[in-house]
Every structure is written in C-alpha cells, then in structure tokens.
mmCIF file of N, CA, C and O in Angstrom:
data_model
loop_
_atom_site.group_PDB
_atom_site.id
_atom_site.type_symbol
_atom_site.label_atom_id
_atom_site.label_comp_id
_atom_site.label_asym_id
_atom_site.label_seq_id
_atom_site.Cartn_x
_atom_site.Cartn_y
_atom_site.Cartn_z
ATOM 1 N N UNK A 1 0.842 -1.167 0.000
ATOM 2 C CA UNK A 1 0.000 0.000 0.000
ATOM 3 C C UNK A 1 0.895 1.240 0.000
ATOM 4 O O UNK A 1 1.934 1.285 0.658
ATOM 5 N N UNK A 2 0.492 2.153 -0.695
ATOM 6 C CA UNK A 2 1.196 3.304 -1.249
ATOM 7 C C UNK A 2 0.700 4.490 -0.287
ATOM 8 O O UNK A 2 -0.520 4.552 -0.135
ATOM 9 N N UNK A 3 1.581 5.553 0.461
ATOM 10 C CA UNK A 3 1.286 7.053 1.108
ATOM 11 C C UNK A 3 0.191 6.929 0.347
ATOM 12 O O UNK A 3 -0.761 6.232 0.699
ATOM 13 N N UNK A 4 0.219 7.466 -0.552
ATOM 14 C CA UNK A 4 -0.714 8.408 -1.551
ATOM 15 C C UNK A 4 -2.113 7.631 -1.759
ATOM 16 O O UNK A 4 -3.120 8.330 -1.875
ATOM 17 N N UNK A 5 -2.192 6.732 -1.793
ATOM 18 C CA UNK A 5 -3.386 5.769 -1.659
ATOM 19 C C UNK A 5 -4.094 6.365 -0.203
ATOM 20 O O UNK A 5 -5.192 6.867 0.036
ATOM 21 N N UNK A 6 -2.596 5.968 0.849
ATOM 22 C CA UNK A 6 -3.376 6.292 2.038
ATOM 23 C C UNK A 6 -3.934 7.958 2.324
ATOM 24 O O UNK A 6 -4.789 8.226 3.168
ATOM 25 N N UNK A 7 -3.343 8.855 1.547
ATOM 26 C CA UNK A 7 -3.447 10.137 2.024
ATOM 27 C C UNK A 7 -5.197 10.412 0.815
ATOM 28 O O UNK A 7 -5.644 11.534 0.577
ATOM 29 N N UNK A 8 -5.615 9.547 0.463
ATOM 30 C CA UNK A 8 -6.716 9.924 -0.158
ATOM 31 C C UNK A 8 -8.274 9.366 0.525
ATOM 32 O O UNK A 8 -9.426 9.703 0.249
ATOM 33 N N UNK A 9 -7.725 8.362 1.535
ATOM 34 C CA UNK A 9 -8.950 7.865 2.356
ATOM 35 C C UNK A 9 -9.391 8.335 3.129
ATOM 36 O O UNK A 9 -8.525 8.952 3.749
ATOM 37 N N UNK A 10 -10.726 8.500 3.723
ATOM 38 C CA UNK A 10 -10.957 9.077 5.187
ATOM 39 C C UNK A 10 -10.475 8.445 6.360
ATOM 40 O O UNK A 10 -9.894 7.361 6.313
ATOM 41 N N UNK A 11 -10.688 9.071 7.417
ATOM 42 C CA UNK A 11 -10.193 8.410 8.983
ATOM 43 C C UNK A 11 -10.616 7.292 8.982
ATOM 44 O O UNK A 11 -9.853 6.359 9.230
ATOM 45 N N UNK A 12 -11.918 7.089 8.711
ATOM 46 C CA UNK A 12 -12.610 5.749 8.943
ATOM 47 C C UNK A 12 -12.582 4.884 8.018
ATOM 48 O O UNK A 12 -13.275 3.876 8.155
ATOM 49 N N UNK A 13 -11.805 5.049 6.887
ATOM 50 C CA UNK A 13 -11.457 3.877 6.304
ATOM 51 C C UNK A 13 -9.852 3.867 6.592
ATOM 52 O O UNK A 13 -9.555 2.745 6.182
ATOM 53 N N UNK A 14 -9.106 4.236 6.881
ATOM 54 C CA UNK A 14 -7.951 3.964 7.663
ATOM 55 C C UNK A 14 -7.931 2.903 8.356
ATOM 56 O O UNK A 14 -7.348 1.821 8.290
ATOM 57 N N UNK A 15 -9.042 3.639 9.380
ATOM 58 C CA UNK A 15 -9.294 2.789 10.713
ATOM 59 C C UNK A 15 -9.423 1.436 10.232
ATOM 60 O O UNK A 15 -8.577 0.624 10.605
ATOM 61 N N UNK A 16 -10.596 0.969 9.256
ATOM 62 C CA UNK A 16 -11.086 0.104 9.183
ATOM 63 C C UNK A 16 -9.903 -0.980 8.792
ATOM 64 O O UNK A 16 -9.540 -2.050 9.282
ATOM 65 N N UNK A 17 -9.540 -0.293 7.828
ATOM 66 C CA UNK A 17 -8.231 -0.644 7.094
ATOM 67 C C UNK A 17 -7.472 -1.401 8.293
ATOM 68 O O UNK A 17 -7.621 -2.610 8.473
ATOM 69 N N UNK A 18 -6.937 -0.881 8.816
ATOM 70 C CA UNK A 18 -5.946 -1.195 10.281
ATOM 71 C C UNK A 18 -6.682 -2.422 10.975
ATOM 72 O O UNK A 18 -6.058 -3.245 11.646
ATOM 73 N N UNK A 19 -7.695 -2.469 10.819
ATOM 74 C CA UNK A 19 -8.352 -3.362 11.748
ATOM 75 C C UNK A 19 -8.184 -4.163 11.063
ATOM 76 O O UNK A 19 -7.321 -4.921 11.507
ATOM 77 N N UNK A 20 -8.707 -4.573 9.768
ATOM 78 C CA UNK A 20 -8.251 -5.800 8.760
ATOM 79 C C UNK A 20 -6.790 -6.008 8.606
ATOM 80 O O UNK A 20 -6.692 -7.028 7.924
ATOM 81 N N UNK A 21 -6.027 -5.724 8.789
ATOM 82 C CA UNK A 21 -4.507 -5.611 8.903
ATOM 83 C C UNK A 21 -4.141 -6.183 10.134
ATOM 84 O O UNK A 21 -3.496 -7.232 10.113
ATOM 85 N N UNK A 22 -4.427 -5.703 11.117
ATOM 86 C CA UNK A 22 -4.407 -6.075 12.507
ATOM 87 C C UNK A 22 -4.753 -7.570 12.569
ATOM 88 O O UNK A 22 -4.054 -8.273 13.299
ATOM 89 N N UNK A 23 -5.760 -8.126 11.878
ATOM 90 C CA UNK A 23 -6.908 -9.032 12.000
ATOM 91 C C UNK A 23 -5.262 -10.290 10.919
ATOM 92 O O UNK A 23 -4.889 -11.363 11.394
ATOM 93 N N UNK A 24 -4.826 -9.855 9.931
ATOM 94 C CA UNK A 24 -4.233 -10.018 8.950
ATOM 95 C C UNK A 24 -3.206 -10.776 9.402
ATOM 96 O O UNK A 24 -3.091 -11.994 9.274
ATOM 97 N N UNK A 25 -2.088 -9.646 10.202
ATOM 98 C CA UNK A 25 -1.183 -10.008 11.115
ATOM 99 C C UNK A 25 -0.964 -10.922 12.345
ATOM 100 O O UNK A 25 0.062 -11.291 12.916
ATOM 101 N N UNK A 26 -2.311 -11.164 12.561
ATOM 102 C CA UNK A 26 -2.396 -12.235 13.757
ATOM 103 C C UNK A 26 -2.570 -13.278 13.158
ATOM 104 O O UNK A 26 -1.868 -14.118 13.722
ATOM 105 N N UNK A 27 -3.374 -13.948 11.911
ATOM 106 C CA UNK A 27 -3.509 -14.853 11.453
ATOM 107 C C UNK A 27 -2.032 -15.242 10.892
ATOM 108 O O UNK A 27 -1.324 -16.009 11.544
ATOM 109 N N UNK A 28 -1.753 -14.889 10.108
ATOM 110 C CA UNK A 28 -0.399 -14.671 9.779
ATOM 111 C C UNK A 28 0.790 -15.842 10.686
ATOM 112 O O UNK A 28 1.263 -16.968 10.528
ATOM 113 N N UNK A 29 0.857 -14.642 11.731
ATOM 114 C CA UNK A 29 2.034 -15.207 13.038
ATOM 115 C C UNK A 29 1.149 -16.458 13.621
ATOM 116 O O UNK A 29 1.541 -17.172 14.544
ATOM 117 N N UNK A 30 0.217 -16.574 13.116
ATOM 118 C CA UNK A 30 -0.371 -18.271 14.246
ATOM 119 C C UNK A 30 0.324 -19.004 13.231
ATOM 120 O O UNK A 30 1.324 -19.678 13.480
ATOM 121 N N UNK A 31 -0.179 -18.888 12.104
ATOM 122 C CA UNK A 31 0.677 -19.654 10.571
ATOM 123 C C UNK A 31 2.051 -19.969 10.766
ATOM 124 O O UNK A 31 2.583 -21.058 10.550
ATOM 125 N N UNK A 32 2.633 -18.829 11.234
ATOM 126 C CA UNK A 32 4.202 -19.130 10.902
ATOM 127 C C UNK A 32 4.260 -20.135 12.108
ATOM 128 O O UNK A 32 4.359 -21.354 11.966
ATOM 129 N N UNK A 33 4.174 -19.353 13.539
ATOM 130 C CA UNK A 33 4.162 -20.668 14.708
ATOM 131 C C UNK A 33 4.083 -21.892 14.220
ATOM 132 O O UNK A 33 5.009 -22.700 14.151
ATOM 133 N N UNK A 34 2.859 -22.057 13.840
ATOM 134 C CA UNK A 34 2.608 -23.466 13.661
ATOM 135 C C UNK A 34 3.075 -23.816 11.966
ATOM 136 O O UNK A 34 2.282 -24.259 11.136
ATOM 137 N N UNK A 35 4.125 -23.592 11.767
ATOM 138 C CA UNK A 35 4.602 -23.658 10.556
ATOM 139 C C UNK A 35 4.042 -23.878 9.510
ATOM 140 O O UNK A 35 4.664 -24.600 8.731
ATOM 141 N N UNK A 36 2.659 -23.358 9.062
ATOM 142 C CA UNK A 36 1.976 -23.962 8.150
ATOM 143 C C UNK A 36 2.002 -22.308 6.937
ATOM 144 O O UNK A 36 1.341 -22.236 5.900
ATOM 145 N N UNK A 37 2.715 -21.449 7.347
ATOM 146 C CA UNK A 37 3.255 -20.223 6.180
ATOM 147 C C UNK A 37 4.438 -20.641 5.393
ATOM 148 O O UNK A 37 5.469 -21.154 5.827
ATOM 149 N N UNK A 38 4.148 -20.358 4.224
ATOM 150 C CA UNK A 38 5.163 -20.511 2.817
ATOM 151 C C UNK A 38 6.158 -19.569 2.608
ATOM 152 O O UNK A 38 7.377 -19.678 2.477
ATOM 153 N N UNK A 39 4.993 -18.110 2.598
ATOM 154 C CA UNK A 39 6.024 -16.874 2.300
ATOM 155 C C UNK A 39 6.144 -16.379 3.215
ATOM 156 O O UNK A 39 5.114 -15.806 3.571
ATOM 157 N N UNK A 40 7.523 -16.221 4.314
ATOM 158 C CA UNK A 40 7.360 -14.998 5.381
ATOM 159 C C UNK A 40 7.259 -14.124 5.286
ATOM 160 O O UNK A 40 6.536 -13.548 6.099
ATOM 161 N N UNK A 41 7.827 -13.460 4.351
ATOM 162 C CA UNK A 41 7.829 -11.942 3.748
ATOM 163 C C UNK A 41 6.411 -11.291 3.874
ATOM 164 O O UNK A 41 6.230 -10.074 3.852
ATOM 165 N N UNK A 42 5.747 -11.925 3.966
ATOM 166 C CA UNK A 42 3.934 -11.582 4.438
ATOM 167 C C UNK A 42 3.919 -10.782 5.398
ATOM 168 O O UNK A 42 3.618 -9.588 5.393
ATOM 169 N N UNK A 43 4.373 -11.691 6.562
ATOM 170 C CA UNK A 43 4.583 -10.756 7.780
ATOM 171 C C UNK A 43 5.209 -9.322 8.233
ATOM 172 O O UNK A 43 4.895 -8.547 9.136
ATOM 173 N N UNK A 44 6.567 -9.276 6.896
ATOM 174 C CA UNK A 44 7.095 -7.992 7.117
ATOM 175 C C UNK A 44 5.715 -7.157 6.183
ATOM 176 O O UNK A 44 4.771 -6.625 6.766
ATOM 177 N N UNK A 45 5.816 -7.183 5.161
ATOM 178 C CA UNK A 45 4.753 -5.915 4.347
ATOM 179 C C UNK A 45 3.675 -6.065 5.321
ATOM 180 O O UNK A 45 3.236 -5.059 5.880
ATOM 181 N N UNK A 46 3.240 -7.138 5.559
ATOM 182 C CA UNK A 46 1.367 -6.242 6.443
ATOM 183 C C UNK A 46 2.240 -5.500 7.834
ATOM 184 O O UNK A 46 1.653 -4.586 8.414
ATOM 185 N N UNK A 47 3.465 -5.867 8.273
ATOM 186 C CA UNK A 47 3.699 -5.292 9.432
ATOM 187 C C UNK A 47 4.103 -3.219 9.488
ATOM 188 O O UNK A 47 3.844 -2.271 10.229
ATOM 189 N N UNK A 48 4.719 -3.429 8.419
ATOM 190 C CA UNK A 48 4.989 -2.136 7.406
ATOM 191 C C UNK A 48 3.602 -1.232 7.085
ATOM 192 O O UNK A 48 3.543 -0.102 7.571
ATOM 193 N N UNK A 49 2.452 -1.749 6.237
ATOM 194 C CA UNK A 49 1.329 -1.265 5.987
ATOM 195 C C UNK A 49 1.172 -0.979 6.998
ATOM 196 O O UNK A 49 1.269 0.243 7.110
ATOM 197 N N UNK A 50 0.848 -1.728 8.378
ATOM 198 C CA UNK A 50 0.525 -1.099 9.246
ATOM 199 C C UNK A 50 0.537 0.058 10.247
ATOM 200 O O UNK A 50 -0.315 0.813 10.715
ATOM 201 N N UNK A 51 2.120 -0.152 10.406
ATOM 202 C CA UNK A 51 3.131 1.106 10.827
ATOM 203 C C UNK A 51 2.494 2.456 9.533
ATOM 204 O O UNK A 51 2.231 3.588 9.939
ATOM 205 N N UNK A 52 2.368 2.165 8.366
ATOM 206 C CA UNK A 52 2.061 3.247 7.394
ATOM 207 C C UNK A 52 0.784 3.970 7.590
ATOM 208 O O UNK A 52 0.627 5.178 7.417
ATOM 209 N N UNK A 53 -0.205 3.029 8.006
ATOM 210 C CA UNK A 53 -1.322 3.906 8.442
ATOM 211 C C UNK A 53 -1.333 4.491 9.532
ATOM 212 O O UNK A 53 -1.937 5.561 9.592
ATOM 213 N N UNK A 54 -0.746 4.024 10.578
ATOM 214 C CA UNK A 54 -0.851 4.174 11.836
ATOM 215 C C UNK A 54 -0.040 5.793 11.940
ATOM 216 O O UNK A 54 -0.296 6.698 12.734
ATOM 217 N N UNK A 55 0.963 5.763 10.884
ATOM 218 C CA UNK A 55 1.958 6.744 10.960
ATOM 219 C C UNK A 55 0.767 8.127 10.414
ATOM 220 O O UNK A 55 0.903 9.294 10.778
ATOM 221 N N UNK A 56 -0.266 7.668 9.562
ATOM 222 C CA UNK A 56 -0.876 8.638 8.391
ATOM 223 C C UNK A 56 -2.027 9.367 9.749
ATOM 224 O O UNK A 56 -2.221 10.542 10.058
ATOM 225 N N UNK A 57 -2.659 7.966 10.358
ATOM 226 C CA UNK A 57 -3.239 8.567 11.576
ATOM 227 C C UNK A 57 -2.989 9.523 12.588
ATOM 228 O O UNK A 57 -3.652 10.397 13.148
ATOM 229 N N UNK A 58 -1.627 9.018 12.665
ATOM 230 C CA UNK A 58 -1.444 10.057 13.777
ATOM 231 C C UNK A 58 -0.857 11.694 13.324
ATOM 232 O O UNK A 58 -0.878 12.740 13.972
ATOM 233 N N UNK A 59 -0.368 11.408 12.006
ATOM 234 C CA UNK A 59 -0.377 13.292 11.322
ATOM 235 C C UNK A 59 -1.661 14.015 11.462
ATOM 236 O O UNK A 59 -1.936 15.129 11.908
ATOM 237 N N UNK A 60 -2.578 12.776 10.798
ATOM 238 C CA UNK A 60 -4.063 13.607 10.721
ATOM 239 C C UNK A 60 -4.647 14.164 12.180
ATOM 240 O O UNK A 60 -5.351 15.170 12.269
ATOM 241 N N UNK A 61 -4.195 13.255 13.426
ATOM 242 C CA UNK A 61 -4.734 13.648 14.927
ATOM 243 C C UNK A 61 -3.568 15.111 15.385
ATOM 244 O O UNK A 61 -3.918 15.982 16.181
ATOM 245 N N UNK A 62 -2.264 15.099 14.722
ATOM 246 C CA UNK A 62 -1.583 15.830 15.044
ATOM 247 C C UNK A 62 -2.277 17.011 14.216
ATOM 248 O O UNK A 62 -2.250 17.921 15.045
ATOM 249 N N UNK A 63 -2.824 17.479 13.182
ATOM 250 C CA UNK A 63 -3.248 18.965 12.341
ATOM 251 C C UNK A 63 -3.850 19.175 12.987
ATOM 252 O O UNK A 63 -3.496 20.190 13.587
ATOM 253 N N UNK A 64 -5.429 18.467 13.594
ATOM 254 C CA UNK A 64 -6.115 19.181 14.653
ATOM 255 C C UNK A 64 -5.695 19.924 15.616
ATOM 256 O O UNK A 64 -6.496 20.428 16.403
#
C-alpha cells in the first residue's frame, strides 16, 4: 500500500483498514508458529502497511 493511496482515504477507512490488517497479522504469526506459512515476507509488508497507516493517523490527529 502506497502514502498516496493512504493520504486519499478518510479516517474511517484507515481505521477500518488497520483493523483488517491487525486481524491479517495475527492470522499470519499463528501460521508461521505453527509452521503452516510458505512466504514470510507476508509478515514484514502487512507489518509495514501497518506502521504506514498508523503513521498517516497520527499526522491527521496531530493537524487538529
């Protein structure tokens, strides 16, 4: 997922966004635990996306 993608959504699809990500990342790490993940590299990009919104969120709480 691209800034610029993110800088065109509202708060609440951010949010939502994050939550499916969140949701993403946990499934994910049960996978790898239990060794049943192929690609790890999964784990770094959704971990990244996440940090990316989270980062976009908190500019937008910081302008207020």
């Amino acid at each position: 997922m691209k800034t610029n993608e993110l800088k065109k959504k509202n708060y609440d699809e951010l949010k939502t966004e994050l939550m499916s990500l969140l949701r993403s990342h946990f499934n994910l790490r049960i996978r790898h635990a239990t060794q049943q993940l192929e690609n790890v590299s999964q784990l770094r990009n959704v971990r990244r996306d996440i940090a990316r919104i989270r980062t976009e969120l908190n500019q937008r709480i910081k302008m207020l």
